[in-house]
Amino acid sequence: METVQAQVNGMHCAACSGRIERVVGKMDGVDSISVNLAAETMALTYDPDTVSLDEIGSRIKDLGFEALFPE
Ligand code: 9UX
């Protein structure tokens, strides 16, 4: 399991952050996600053997937001 902090762009209200938490939280391999609307960040704990940051990022993009993971 790995934990990563990422920037999340495009959120404007609590329904945005709630939507990301609900959808990404249900993805296989995602253990937990906590989105901070005010800080425009999220803390993500996931299993890299099951799901990649690319997959998580593109799911977030599908929702209309942009996740920027650290290098
Ligand atoms: Mo709030 Mo987010 O009205 O796409 S749900 S801005």
mmCIF file of N, CA and C and ligand atoms in Angstrom:
data_model
loop_
_atom_site.group_PDB
_atom_site.id
_atom_site.type_symbol
_atom_site.label_atom_id
_atom_site.label_comp_id
_atom_site.label_asym_id
_atom_site.label_seq_id
_atom_site.Cartn_x
_atom_site.Cartn_y
_atom_site.Cartn_z
ATOM 1 N N MET A 1 0.851 -1.202 0.000
ATOM 2 C CA MET A 1 0.000 0.000 0.000
ATOM 3 C C MET A 1 0.877 1.238 0.000
ATOM 4 N N GLU A 2 0.517 2.205 -0.793
ATOM 5 C CA GLU A 2 1.267 3.457 -0.843
ATOM 6 C C GLU A 2 0.329 4.623 -0.583
ATOM 7 N N THR A 3 0.863 5.666 0.011
ATOM 8 C CA THR A 3 0.084 6.885 0.222
ATOM 9 C C THR A 3 0.733 8.015 -0.550
ATOM 10 N N VAL A 4 -0.092 8.787 -1.254
ATOM 11 C CA VAL A 4 0.425 9.898 -2.044
ATOM 12 C C VAL A 4 -0.472 11.118 -1.824
ATOM 13 N N GLN A 5 0.164 12.272 -1.826
ATOM 14 C CA GLN A 5 -0.559 13.536 -1.777
ATOM 15 C C GLN A 5 -0.557 14.105 -3.185
ATOM 16 N N ALA A 6 -1.694 14.585 -3.644
ATOM 17 C CA ALA A 6 -1.755 15.137 -4.987
ATOM 18 C C ALA A 6 -2.555 16.430 -4.985
ATOM 19 N N GLN A 7 -2.270 17.254 -5.963
ATOM 20 C CA GLN A 7 -3.056 18.461 -6.172
ATOM 21 C C GLN A 7 -4.267 18.101 -7.016
ATOM 22 N N VAL A 8 -5.409 18.687 -6.717
ATOM 23 C CA VAL A 8 -6.623 18.452 -7.510
ATOM 24 C C VAL A 8 -7.163 19.803 -7.964
ATOM 25 N N ASN A 9 -7.181 20.011 -9.273
ATOM 26 C CA ASN A 9 -7.667 21.272 -9.819
ATOM 27 C C ASN A 9 -9.097 21.140 -10.319
ATOM 28 N N GLY A 10 -9.839 22.224 -10.239
ATOM 29 C CA GLY A 10 -11.162 22.278 -10.853
ATOM 30 C C GLY A 10 -12.339 22.104 -9.907
ATOM 31 N N MET A 11 -12.066 21.938 -8.619
ATOM 32 C CA MET A 11 -13.172 21.776 -7.665
ATOM 33 C C MET A 11 -13.683 23.142 -7.220
ATOM 34 N N HIS A 12 -15.015 23.272 -7.155
ATOM 35 C CA HIS A 12 -15.588 24.549 -6.743
ATOM 36 C C HIS A 12 -16.561 24.430 -5.588
ATOM 37 N N CYS A 13 -16.994 23.241 -5.232
ATOM 38 C CA CYS A 13 -17.886 23.119 -4.080
ATOM 39 C C CYS A 13 -17.746 21.727 -3.482
ATOM 40 N N ALA A 14 -18.409 21.540 -2.332
ATOM 41 C CA ALA A 14 -18.232 20.290 -1.592
ATOM 42 C C ALA A 14 -18.778 19.094 -2.360
ATOM 43 N N ALA A 15 -19.722 19.339 -3.279
ATOM 44 C CA ALA A 15 -20.228 18.217 -4.077
ATOM 45 C C ALA A 15 -19.151 17.699 -5.028
ATOM 46 N N CYS A 16 -18.286 18.597 -5.477
ATOM 47 C CA CYS A 16 -17.158 18.180 -6.328
ATOM 48 C C CYS A 16 -16.246 17.227 -5.565
ATOM 49 N N SER A 17 -15.785 17.652 -4.408
ATOM 50 C CA SER A 17 -14.850 16.817 -3.648
ATOM 51 C C SER A 17 -15.538 15.525 -3.209
ATOM 52 N N GLY A 18 -16.824 15.604 -2.875
ATOM 53 C CA GLY A 18 -17.555 14.407 -2.479
ATOM 54 C C GLY A 18 -17.687 13.411 -3.616
ATOM 55 N N ARG A 19 -17.857 13.927 -4.823
ATOM 56 C CA ARG A 19 -17.978 13.065 -5.992
ATOM 57 C C ARG A 19 -16.670 12.314 -6.252
ATOM 58 N N ILE A 20 -15.571 13.016 -6.143
ATOM 59 C CA ILE A 20 -14.259 12.370 -6.334
ATOM 60 C C ILE A 20 -14.058 11.299 -5.270
ATOM 61 N N GLU A 21 -14.359 11.635 -4.026
ATOM 62 C CA GLU A 21 -14.163 10.650 -2.947
ATOM 63 C C GLU A 21 -15.022 9.408 -3.182
ATOM 64 N N ARG A 22 -16.251 9.601 -3.595
ATOM 65 C CA ARG A 22 -17.155 8.461 -3.767
ATOM 66 C C ARG A 22 -16.716 7.586 -4.932
ATOM 67 N N VAL A 23 -16.417 8.205 -6.074
ATOM 68 C CA VAL A 23 -16.091 7.442 -7.283
ATOM 69 C C VAL A 23 -14.714 6.777 -7.160
ATOM 70 N N VAL A 24 -13.715 7.555 -6.767
ATOM 71 C CA VAL A 24 -12.364 6.988 -6.671
ATOM 72 C C VAL A 24 -12.297 6.000 -5.504
ATOM 73 N N GLY A 25 -13.044 6.291 -4.436
ATOM 74 C CA GLY A 25 -13.045 5.404 -3.278
ATOM 75 C C GLY A 25 -13.563 4.013 -3.596
ATOM 76 N N LYS A 26 -14.349 3.894 -4.673
ATOM 77 C CA LYS A 26 -14.897 2.595 -5.060
ATOM 78 C C LYS A 26 -13.996 1.835 -6.023
ATOM 79 N N MET A 27 -12.948 2.498 -6.514
ATOM 80 C CA MET A 27 -12.081 1.818 -7.484
ATOM 81 C C MET A 27 -11.324 0.670 -6.824
ATOM 82 N N ASP A 28 -11.162 -0.415 -7.579
ATOM 83 C CA ASP A 28 -10.346 -1.540 -7.120
ATOM 84 C C ASP A 28 -8.941 -1.053 -6.800
ATOM 85 N N GLY A 29 -8.429 -1.429 -5.668
ATOM 86 C CA GLY A 29 -7.059 -1.088 -5.322
ATOM 87 C C GLY A 29 -6.933 0.207 -4.551
ATOM 88 N N VAL A 30 -8.025 0.970 -4.461
ATOM 89 C CA VAL A 30 -7.979 2.201 -3.671
ATOM 90 C C VAL A 30 -8.431 1.878 -2.257
ATOM 91 N N ASP A 31 -7.547 2.120 -1.302
ATOM 92 C CA ASP A 31 -7.856 1.811 0.085
ATOM 93 C C ASP A 31 -8.603 2.964 0.732
ATOM 94 N N SER A 32 -8.111 4.182 0.527
ATOM 95 C CA SER A 32 -8.803 5.335 1.095
ATOM 96 C C SER A 32 -8.446 6.583 0.300
ATOM 97 N N ILE A 33 -9.381 7.520 0.288
ATOM 98 C CA ILE A 33 -9.124 8.811 -0.341
ATOM 99 C C ILE A 33 -9.778 9.875 0.517
ATOM 100 N N SER A 34 -9.061 10.951 0.726
ATOM 101 C CA SER A 34 -9.592 12.083 1.466
ATOM 102 C C SER A 34 -9.262 13.338 0.679
ATOM 103 N N VAL A 35 -10.310 14.034 0.222
ATOM 104 C CA VAL A 35 -10.112 15.228 -0.602
ATOM 105 C C VAL A 35 -10.319 16.463 0.257
ATOM 106 N N ASN A 36 -9.390 17.395 0.161
ATOM 107 C CA ASN A 36 -9.488 18.661 0.875
ATOM 108 C C ASN A 36 -9.841 19.758 -0.133
ATOM 109 N N LEU A 37 -11.094 20.154 -0.096
ATOM 110 C CA LEU A 37 -11.607 21.126 -1.076
ATOM 111 C C LEU A 37 -10.852 22.452 -0.986
ATOM 112 N N ALA A 38 -10.693 22.969 0.233
ATOM 113 C CA ALA A 38 -10.078 24.290 0.404
ATOM 114 C C ALA A 38 -8.621 24.292 -0.045
ATOM 115 N N ALA A 39 -7.912 23.215 0.280
ATOM 116 C CA ALA A 39 -6.491 23.146 -0.062
ATOM 117 C C ALA A 39 -6.276 22.654 -1.488
ATOM 118 N N GLU A 40 -7.365 22.150 -2.134
ATOM 119 C CA GLU A 40 -7.271 21.573 -3.485
ATOM 120 C C GLU A 40 -6.239 20.445 -3.533
ATOM 121 N N THR A 41 -6.329 19.574 -2.548
ATOM 122 C CA THR A 41 -5.417 18.425 -2.489
ATOM 123 C C THR A 41 -6.214 17.169 -2.160
ATOM 124 N N MET A 42 -5.558 16.045 -2.336
ATOM 125 C CA MET A 42 -6.132 14.804 -1.830
ATOM 126 C C MET A 42 -5.012 13.921 -1.295
ATOM 127 N N ALA A 43 -5.379 13.108 -0.304
ATOM 128 C CA ALA A 43 -4.494 12.073 0.217
ATOM 129 C C ALA A 43 -5.085 10.746 -0.222
ATOM 130 N N LEU A 44 -4.255 9.951 -0.860
ATOM 131 C CA LEU A 44 -4.732 8.733 -1.492
ATOM 132 C C LEU A 44 -3.874 7.569 -1.011
ATOM 133 N N THR A 45 -4.522 6.524 -0.534
ATOM 134 C CA THR A 45 -3.809 5.302 -0.185
ATOM 135 C C THR A 45 -4.293 4.201 -1.106
ATOM 136 N N TYR A 46 -3.351 3.565 -1.797
ATOM 137 C CA TYR A 46 -3.753 2.613 -2.842
ATOM 138 C C TYR A 46 -2.713 1.498 -2.933
ATOM 139 N N ASP A 47 -3.108 0.438 -3.641
ATOM 140 C CA ASP A 47 -2.219 -0.693 -3.858
ATOM 141 C C ASP A 47 -1.700 -0.624 -5.295
ATOM 142 N N PRO A 48 -0.428 -0.262 -5.481
ATOM 143 C CA PRO A 48 0.112 -0.082 -6.836
ATOM 144 C C PRO A 48 0.147 -1.374 -7.653
ATOM 145 N N ASP A 49 -0.010 -2.522 -7.006
ATOM 146 C CA ASP A 49 -0.091 -3.778 -7.762
ATOM 147 C C ASP A 49 -1.461 -3.964 -8.395
ATOM 148 N N THR A 50 -2.442 -3.209 -7.928
ATOM 149 C CA THR A 50 -3.820 -3.363 -8.413
ATOM 150 C C THR A 50 -4.247 -2.214 -9.309
ATOM 151 N N VAL A 51 -3.838 -1.011 -8.950
ATOM 152 C CA VAL A 51 -4.281 0.169 -9.704
ATOM 153 C C VAL A 51 -3.117 1.149 -9.793
ATOM 154 N N SER A 52 -3.055 1.872 -10.933
ATOM 155 C CA SER A 52 -1.969 2.837 -11.119
ATOM 156 C C SER A 52 -2.468 4.261 -10.904
ATOM 157 N N LEU A 53 -1.533 5.154 -10.668
ATOM 158 C CA LEU A 53 -1.911 6.563 -10.552
ATOM 159 C C LEU A 53 -2.454 7.082 -11.873
ATOM 160 N N ASP A 54 -1.973 6.548 -12.989
ATOM 161 C CA ASP A 54 -2.513 6.915 -14.297
ATOM 162 C C ASP A 54 -4.007 6.607 -14.381
ATOM 163 N N GLU A 55 -4.383 5.415 -13.916
ATOM 164 C CA GLU A 55 -5.797 5.015 -13.956
ATOM 165 C C GLU A 55 -6.649 5.897 -13.038
ATOM 166 N N ILE A 56 -6.112 6.170 -11.873
ATOM 167 C CA ILE A 56 -6.852 7.021 -10.933
ATOM 168 C C ILE A 56 -6.972 8.431 -11.505
ATOM 169 N N GLY A 57 -5.869 8.930 -12.066
ATOM 170 C CA GLY A 57 -5.881 10.269 -12.651
ATOM 171 C C GLY A 57 -6.855 10.391 -13.808
ATOM 172 N N SER A 58 -6.956 9.341 -14.623
ATOM 173 C CA SER A 58 -7.858 9.467 -15.777
ATOM 174 C C SER A 58 -9.316 9.328 -15.346
ATOM 175 N N ARG A 59 -9.571 8.593 -14.262
ATOM 176 C CA ARG A 59 -10.935 8.540 -13.711
ATOM 177 C C ARG A 59 -11.337 9.921 -13.196
ATOM 178 N N ILE A 60 -10.403 10.585 -12.546
ATOM 179 C CA ILE A 60 -10.669 11.934 -12.033
ATOM 180 C C ILE A 60 -10.868 12.909 -13.186
ATOM 181 N N LYS A 61 -10.105 12.719 -14.245
ATOM 182 C CA LYS A 61 -10.265 13.568 -15.426
ATOM 183 C C LYS A 61 -11.648 13.371 -16.058
ATOM 184 N N ASP A 62 -12.112 12.099 -16.085
ATOM 185 C CA ASP A 62 -13.460 11.805 -16.591
ATOM 186 C C ASP A 62 -14.536 12.570 -15.816
ATOM 187 N N LEU A 63 -14.265 12.798 -14.542
ATOM 188 C CA LEU A 63 -15.225 13.525 -13.708
ATOM 189 C C LEU A 63 -15.148 15.035 -13.935
ATOM 190 N N GLY A 64 -14.141 15.473 -14.674
ATOM 191 C CA GLY A 64 -14.032 16.886 -14.996
ATOM 192 C C GLY A 64 -13.007 17.635 -14.169
ATOM 193 N N PHE A 65 -12.156 16.890 -13.468
ATOM 194 C CA PHE A 65 -11.125 17.530 -12.647
ATOM 195 C C PHE A 65 -9.751 17.083 -13.121
ATOM 196 N N GLU A 66 -8.732 17.696 -12.523
ATOM 197 C CA GLU A 66 -7.367 17.352 -12.899
ATOM 198 C C GLU A 66 -6.572 17.025 -11.646
ATOM 199 N N ALA A 67 -5.983 15.831 -11.616
ATOM 200 C CA ALA A 67 -5.125 15.438 -10.498
ATOM 201 C C ALA A 67 -3.673 15.536 -10.947
ATOM 202 N N LEU A 68 -2.872 16.205 -10.127
ATOM 203 C CA LEU A 68 -1.441 16.331 -10.415
ATOM 204 C C LEU A 68 -0.679 15.589 -9.335
ATOM 205 N N PHE A 69 -0.103 14.455 -9.713
ATOM 206 C CA PHE A 69 0.633 13.645 -8.755
ATOM 207 C C PHE A 69 2.084 14.103 -8.712
ATOM 208 N N PRO A 70 2.742 13.935 -7.562
ATOM 209 C CA PRO A 70 4.160 14.287 -7.490
ATOM 210 C C PRO A 70 4.980 13.385 -8.419
ATOM 211 N N GLU A 71 6.112 13.880 -8.854
ATOM 212 C CA GLU A 71 7.002 13.116 -9.758
ATOM 213 C C GLU A 71 7.435 11.824 -9.094
HETATM 214 MO MO1 9UX B 1 -20.519 22.249 -7.194
HETATM 215 MO MO2 9UX B 1 -18.583 20.810 -8.678
HETATM 216 O O1 9UX B 1 -22.117 23.214 -7.633
HETATM 217 O O2 9UX B 1 -18.448 20.192 -10.501
HETATM 218 S S1 9UX B 1 -20.469 20.027 -7.903
HETATM 219 S S2 9UX B 1 -19.008 23.056 -8.589
#
